[in-house]
């Protein structure tokens, strides 16, 4: 029995060694796949780093473009505001000039006696929208009335 016990132990060790060699071969195959995956993972990481650097440069360029556009729009907005203010002032001044010209035109109309006055034209019906005379026609009429008044020796202003 002594001899057969040694043989059983030796056989058991041999079987365990065969199982260990098989498991080592399986681990070796897995390690090879892991190494291959590591290389592909390194390539993916390198591409990701390159893409990140490109994106960072693009973001920097976009920030500069936004800053330039913001400055440009700010300048244009300031110029537009200034022009709007100038136009408001000019409109107010032109409104004053038109009022003075209309006063001159109304003062320049000759006053006639009621007997000699022609029959008044029929008054048009009042509408929701006022009748507008173009600015050029109003200015021309006022200038003509002013010049006629001046010619007849009346007051000009």
JSON list of C-alpha atoms in Angstrom, two decimals, residues 1 12 24 31-34 42-43 52 61 72 85 91 94 103 131 133 148 152 154:
[
{"chain": "A", "resi": 1, "resn": "UNK", "atom": "CA", "xyz": [0.00, 0.00, 0.00]},
{"chain": "A", "resi": 12, "resn": "UNK", "atom": "CA", "xyz": [-2.77, 13.47, -8.63]},
{"chain": "A", "resi": 24, "resn": "UNK", "atom": "CA", "xyz": [-1.83, 28.92, -18.00]},
{"chain": "A", "resi": 31, "resn": "UNK", "atom": "CA", "xyz": [-3.35, 38.22, -21.93]},
{"chain": "A", "resi": 32, "resn": "UNK", "atom": "CA", "xyz": [-2.57, 38.34, -25.66]},
{"chain": "A", "resi": 33, "resn": "UNK", "atom": "CA", "xyz": [-6.11, 39.64, -26.36]},
{"chain": "A", "resi": 34, "resn": "UNK", "atom": "CA", "xyz": [-5.72, 42.15, -23.54]},
{"chain": "A", "resi": 42, "resn": "UNK", "atom": "CA", "xyz": [-3.94, 53.50, -26.75]},
{"chain": "A", "resi": 43, "resn": "UNK", "atom": "CA", "xyz": [-4.71, 54.39, -30.37]},
{"chain": "A", "resi": 52, "resn": "UNK", "atom": "CA", "xyz": [-9.64, 67.38, -27.79]},
{"chain": "A", "resi": 61, "resn": "UNK", "atom": "CA", "xyz": [-11.01, 80.75, -32.19]},
{"chain": "A", "resi": 72, "resn": "UNK", "atom": "CA", "xyz": [-18.36, 95.27, -33.79]},
{"chain": "A", "resi": 85, "resn": "UNK", "atom": "CA", "xyz": [-30.75, 110.76, -31.77]},
{"chain": "A", "resi": 91, "resn": "UNK", "atom": "CA", "xyz": [-37.21, 115.84, -37.16]},
{"chain": "A", "resi": 94, "resn": "UNK", "atom": "CA", "xyz": [-38.03, 120.31, -39.28]},
{"chain": "A", "resi": 103, "resn": "UNK", "atom": "CA", "xyz": [-47.91, 130.37, -39.79]},
{"chain": "A", "resi": 131, "resn": "UNK", "atom": "CA", "xyz": [-55.80, 114.55, -45.14]},
{"chain": "A", "resi": 133, "resn": "UNK", "atom": "CA", "xyz": [-50.23, 117.18, -47.63]},
{"chain": "A", "resi": 148, "resn": "UNK", "atom": "CA", "xyz": [-46.13, 137.14, -52.32]},
{"chain": "A", "resi": 152, "resn": "UNK", "atom": "CA", "xyz": [-46.89, 143.37, -51.50]},
{"chain": "A", "resi": 154, "resn": "UNK", "atom": "CA", "xyz": [-46.46, 143.02, -45.85]}
]
